[in-house]
Coordinates of C-alpha atoms in Angstrom, one line a residue:
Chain A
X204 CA -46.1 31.8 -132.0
X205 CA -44.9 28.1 -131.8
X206 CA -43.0 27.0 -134.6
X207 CA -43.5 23.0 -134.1
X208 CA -46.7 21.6 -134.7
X209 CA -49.2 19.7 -132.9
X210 CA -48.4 16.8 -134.7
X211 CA -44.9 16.5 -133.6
X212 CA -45.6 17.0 -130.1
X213 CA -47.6 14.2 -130.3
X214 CA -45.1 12.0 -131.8
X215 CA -43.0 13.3 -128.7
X216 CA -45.9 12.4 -126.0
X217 CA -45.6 9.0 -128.0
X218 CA -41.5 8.6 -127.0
X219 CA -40.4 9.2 -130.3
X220 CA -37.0 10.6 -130.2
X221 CA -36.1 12.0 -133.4
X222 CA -39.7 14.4 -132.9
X223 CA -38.1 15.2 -130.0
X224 CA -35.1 16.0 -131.7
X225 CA -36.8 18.9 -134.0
X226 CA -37.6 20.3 -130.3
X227 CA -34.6 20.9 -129.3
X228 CA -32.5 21.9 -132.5
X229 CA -35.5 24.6 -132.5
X230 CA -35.3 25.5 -128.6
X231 CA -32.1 25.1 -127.6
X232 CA -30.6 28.6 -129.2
X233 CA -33.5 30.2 -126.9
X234 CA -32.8 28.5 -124.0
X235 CA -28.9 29.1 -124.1
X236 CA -29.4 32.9 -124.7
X237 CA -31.5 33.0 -121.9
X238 CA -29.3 31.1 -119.7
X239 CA -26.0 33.0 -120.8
X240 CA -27.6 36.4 -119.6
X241 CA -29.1 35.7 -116.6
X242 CA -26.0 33.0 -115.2
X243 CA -23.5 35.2 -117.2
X244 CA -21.5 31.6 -117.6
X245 CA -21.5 29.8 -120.8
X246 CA -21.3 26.4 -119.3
X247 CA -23.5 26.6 -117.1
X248 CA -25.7 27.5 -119.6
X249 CA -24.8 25.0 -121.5
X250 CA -25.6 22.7 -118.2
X251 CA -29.2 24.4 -118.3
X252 CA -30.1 24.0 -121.7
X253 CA -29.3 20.0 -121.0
X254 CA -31.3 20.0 -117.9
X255 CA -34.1 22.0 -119.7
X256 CA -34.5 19.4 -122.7
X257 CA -34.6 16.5 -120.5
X258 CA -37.1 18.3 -118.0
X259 CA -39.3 18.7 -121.4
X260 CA -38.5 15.2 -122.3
X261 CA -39.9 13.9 -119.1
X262 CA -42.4 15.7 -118.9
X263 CA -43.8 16.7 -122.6
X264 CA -46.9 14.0 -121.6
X265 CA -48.8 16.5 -119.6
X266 CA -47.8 19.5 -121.7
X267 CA -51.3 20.9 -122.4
X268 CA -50.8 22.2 -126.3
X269 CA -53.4 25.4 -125.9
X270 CA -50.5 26.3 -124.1
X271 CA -47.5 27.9 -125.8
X272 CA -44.7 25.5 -126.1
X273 CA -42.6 28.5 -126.1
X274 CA -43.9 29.7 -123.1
X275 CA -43.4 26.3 -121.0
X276 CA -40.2 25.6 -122.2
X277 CA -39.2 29.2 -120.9
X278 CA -40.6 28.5 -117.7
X279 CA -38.9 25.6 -117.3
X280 CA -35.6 27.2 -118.1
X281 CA -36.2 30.1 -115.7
X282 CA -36.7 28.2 -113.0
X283 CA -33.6 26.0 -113.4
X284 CA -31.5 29.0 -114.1
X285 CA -33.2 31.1 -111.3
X286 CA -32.2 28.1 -108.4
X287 CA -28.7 28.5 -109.6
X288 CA -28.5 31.9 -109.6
X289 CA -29.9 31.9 -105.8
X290 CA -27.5 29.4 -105.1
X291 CA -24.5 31.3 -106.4
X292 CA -22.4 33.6 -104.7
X293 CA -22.4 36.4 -107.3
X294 CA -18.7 37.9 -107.5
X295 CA -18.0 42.0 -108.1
X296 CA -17.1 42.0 -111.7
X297 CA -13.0 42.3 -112.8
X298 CA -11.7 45.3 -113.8
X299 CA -11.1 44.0 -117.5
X300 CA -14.9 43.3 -117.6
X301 CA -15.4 46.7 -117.0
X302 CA -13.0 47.9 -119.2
X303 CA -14.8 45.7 -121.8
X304 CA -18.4 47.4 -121.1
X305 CA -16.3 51.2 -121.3
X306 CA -15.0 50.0 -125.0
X307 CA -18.2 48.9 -126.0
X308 CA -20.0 52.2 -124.7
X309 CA -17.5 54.1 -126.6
X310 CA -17.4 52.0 -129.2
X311 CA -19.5 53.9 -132.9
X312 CA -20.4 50.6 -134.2
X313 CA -22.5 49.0 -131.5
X314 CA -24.0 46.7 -134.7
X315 CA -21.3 44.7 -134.4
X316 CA -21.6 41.2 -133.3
X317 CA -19.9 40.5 -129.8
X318 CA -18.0 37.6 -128.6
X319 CA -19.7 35.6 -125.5
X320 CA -16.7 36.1 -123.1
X321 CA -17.3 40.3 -124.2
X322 CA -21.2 40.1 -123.9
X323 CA -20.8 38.0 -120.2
X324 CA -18.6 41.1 -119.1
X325 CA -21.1 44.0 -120.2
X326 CA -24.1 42.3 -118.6
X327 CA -22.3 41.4 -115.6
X328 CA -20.9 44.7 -115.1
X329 CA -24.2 45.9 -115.7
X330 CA -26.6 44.1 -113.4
X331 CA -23.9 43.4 -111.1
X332 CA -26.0 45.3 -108.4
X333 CA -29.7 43.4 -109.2
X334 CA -31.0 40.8 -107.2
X335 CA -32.2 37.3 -108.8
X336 CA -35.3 38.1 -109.0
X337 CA -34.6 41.8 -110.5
X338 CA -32.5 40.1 -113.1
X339 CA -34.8 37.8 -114.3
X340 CA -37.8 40.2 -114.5
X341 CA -35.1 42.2 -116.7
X342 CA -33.7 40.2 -118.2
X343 CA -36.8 38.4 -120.0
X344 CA -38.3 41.9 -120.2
X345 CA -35.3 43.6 -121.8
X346 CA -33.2 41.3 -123.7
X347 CA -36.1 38.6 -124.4
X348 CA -38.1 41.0 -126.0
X349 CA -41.1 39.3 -123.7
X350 CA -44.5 41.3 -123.2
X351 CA -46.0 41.6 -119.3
X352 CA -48.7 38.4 -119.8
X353 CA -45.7 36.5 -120.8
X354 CA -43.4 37.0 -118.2
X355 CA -46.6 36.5 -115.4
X356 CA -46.8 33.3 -116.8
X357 CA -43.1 32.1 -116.9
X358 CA -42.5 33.4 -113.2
X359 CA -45.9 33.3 -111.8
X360 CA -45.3 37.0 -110.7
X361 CA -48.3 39.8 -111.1
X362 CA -48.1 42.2 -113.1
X363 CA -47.7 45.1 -110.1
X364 CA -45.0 42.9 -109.0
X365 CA -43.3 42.9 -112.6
X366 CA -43.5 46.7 -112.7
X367 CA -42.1 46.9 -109.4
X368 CA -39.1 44.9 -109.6
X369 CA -38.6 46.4 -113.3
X370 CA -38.3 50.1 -111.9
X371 CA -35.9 49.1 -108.9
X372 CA -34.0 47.0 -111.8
X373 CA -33.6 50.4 -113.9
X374 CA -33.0 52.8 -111.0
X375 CA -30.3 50.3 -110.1
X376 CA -28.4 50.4 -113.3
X377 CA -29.0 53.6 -113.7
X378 CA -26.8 54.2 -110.5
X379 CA -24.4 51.4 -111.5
X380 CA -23.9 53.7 -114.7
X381 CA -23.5 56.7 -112.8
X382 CA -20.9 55.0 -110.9
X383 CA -19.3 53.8 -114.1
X384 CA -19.3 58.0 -115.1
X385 CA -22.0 57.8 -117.8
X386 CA -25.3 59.1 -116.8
Chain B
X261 CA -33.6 58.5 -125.1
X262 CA -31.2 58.4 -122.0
X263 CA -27.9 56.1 -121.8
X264 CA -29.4 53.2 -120.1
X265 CA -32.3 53.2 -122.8
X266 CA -29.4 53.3 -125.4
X267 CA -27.4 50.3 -123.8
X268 CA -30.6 48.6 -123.0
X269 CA -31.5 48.5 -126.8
X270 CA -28.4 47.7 -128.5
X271 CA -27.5 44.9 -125.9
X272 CA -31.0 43.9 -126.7
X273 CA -29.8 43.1 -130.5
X274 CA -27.2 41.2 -129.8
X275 CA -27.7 37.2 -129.6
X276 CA -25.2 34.8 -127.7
X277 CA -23.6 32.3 -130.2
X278 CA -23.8 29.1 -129.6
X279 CA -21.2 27.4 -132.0
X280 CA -21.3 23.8 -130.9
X281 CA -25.0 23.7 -131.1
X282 CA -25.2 20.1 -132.7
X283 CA -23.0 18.6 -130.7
X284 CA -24.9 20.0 -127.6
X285 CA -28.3 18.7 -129.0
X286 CA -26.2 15.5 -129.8
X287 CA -25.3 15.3 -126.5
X288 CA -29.4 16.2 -125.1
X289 CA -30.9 13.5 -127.3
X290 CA -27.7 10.4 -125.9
X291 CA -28.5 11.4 -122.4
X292 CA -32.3 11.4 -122.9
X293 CA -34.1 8.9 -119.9
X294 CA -37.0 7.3 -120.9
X295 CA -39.9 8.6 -120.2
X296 CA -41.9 7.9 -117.4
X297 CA -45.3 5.4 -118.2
X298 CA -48.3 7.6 -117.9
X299 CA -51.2 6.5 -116.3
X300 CA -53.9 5.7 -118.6
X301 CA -57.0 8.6 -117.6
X302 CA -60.2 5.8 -116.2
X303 CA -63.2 7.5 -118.2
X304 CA -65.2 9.9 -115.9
X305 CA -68.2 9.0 -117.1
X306 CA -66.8 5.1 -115.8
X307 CA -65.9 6.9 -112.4
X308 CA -69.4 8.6 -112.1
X309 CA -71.8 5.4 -112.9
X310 CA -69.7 3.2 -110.5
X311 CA -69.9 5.7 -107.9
X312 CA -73.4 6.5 -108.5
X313 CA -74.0 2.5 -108.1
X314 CA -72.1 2.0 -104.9
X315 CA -74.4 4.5 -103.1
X316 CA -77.8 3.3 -104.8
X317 CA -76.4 -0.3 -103.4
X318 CA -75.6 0.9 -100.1
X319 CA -78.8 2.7 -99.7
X320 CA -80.8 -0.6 -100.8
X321 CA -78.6 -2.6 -98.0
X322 CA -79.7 0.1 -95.6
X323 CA -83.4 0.3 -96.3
X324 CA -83.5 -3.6 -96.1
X325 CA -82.2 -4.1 -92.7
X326 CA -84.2 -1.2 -91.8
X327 CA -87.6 -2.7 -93.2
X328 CA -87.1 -6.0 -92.1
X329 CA -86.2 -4.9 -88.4
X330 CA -89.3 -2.4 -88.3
X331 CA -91.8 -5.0 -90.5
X332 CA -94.0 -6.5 -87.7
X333 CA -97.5 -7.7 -89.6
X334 CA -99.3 -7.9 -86.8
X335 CA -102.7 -10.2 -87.2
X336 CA -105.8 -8.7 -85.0
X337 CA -107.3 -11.9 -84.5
X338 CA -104.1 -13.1 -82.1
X339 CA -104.5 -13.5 -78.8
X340 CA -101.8 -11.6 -77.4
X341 CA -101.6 -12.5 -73.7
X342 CA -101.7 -16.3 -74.8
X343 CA -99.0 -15.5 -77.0
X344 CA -96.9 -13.8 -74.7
X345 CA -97.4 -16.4 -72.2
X346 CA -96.2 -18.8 -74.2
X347 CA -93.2 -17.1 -75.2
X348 CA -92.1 -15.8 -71.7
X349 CA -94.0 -17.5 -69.2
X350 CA -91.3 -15.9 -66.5
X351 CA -92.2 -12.6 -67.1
X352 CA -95.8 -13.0 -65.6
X353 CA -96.6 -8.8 -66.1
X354 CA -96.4 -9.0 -69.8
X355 CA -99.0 -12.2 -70.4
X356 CA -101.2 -8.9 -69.2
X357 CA -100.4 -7.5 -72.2
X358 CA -103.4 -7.0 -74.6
X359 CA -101.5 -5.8 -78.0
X360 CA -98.2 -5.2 -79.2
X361 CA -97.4 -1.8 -78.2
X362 CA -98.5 -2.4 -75.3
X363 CA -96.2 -5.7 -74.6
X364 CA -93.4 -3.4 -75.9
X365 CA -94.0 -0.6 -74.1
X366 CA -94.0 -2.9 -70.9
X367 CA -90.8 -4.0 -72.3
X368 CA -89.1 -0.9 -72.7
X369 CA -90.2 0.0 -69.0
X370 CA -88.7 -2.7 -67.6
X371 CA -85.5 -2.1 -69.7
X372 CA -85.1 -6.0 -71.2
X373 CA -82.3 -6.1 -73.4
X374 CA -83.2 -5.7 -77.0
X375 CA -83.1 -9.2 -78.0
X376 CA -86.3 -10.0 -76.3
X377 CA -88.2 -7.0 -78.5
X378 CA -86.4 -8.5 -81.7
X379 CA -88.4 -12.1 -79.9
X380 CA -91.3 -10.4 -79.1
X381 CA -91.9 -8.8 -82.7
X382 CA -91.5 -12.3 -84.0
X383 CA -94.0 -13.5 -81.8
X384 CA -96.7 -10.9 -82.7
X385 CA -95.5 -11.8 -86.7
X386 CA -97.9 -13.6 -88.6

């Protein structure tokens, strides 16, 4: 469900800034979350929640409101942060990244809240293995908390294909845990 | 529930921080462009009576030159060799011609260019 109202994307279609400004205090969080677990580089994310906003700002005038706003702004953040993962060359991860992902396995406390830099390491060493594609099904499916219809809409992918690329994604990590010695 | 599961769901919990967060919306709203001028939407119900009135126009313009090529009131009482004598004396076989169709179907036979039939209809027109 959309937290900003109708009425205050209205003001934004208008050019008013400071509407636009409730936007992105409410978005941005969202969009840097996202961003940080697919590109596993805070500022880069930081780069794609900037590119996002202004993407939205341009383009908020033929943002159709029986749409989520939710939903577009993910879109628009996946895309950005899917043509930079493609264009990346995506390193093996350091040792010390995977010494941080056997701490945190071992770790009894798993509540606790991590640091960026440790989080970056454990989902790097994690999905080290996955394709773009693979992680962004993934990762809006498992750490976005998204449903199926939502993800078909952000990437445009069918459901069959979701499902697909969602049980390669597992079977990979579940090797890439074998190979860490834990399944 | 296996290890990955177990991973999967704690990693799930926990939310990057972002600690600079209003000086990064600070920084969104200075670099903002302005936005681009839409294009106001012409009414479609504008769109369909013009277009609906273009065509009615251009079929009027077509039945017109149509009619007024094809509109030959032709009087009975005429005498049609007389006229046709008097319009083209030269052309001695048509002055034979005792009605219209008849002058034109000579015409046509004799493959005269079109202008003359265009003449010839005016002749025969009251």
């Amino acid at each position: 469900m959309d937290i900003i109202s109708n009425q205050v994307i209205e003001r934004c279609q208008n050019g008013d800034k400071s509407a636009f400004r409730i936007v992105v205090q409410t978005y941005q969080r969202m969009v840097f979350a996202l961003s940080l677990r697919l590109l596993c580089d805070e500022e880069e994310a930081k780069d794609v929640v900037q590119e996002t906003m202004i993407r939205v700002w341009l383009n908020i005038g033929k943002y159709n409101p029986k749409q989520s706003l939710r939903t577009w702004i993910y879109t628009i953040a996946t895309r950005l942060a899917l043509d930079r993962l493609k264009q990346r060359e995506w390193t093996e991860p350091m040792p010390e990244e995977e010494e941080y992902f056997s701490q945190y396995i071992a770790e009894e406390e798993t509540d606790r809240q991590l640091e960026n830099r440790e989080l970056i390491a454990i989902i790097r060493t994690l999905v080290n293995k996955l394709s773009p594609k693979q992680r962004l099904v993934f990762t809006l499916v498992h750490f976005e908390n998204l449903s199926t219809a939502e993800v078909t809409q952000i990437t445009d992918l069918d459901a069959d294909k979701i499902k697909s690329n969602l049980y390669v994604a597992r079977k990979t990590l579940r090797e890439q845990l074998k190979r860490l010695g834990y399944e | 529930m296996n290890k990955l599961d177990e991973i999967l769901e704690q990693l799930s919990k926990q939310q990057p921080v972002l600690d600079d967060a209003d000086a990064l919306c600070d920084s969104i709203m200075d670099n903002l462009p302005p936005q681009p001028q839409q294009k106001p939407r012409r009414n479609l119900w504008l769109n369909l009576v013009s277009g609906i009135s273009a065509a009615a126009a251009l079929l009027l313009l077509v039945l017109t030159v149509g009619q007024s090529q094809d509109f030959v009131p032709v009087s009975n009482d005429i005498d049609y060799s007389q006229a046709l004598a008097a319009f083209q004396p030269n052309y001695d076989e048509l002055s034979n011609a005792n009605s219209l169709e008849s002058a034109l179907r000579q015409v046509s036979e004799k493959k005269l260019a079109r202008t003359t039939i265009s003449q010839l209809k005016k002749q025969y027109a009251l």
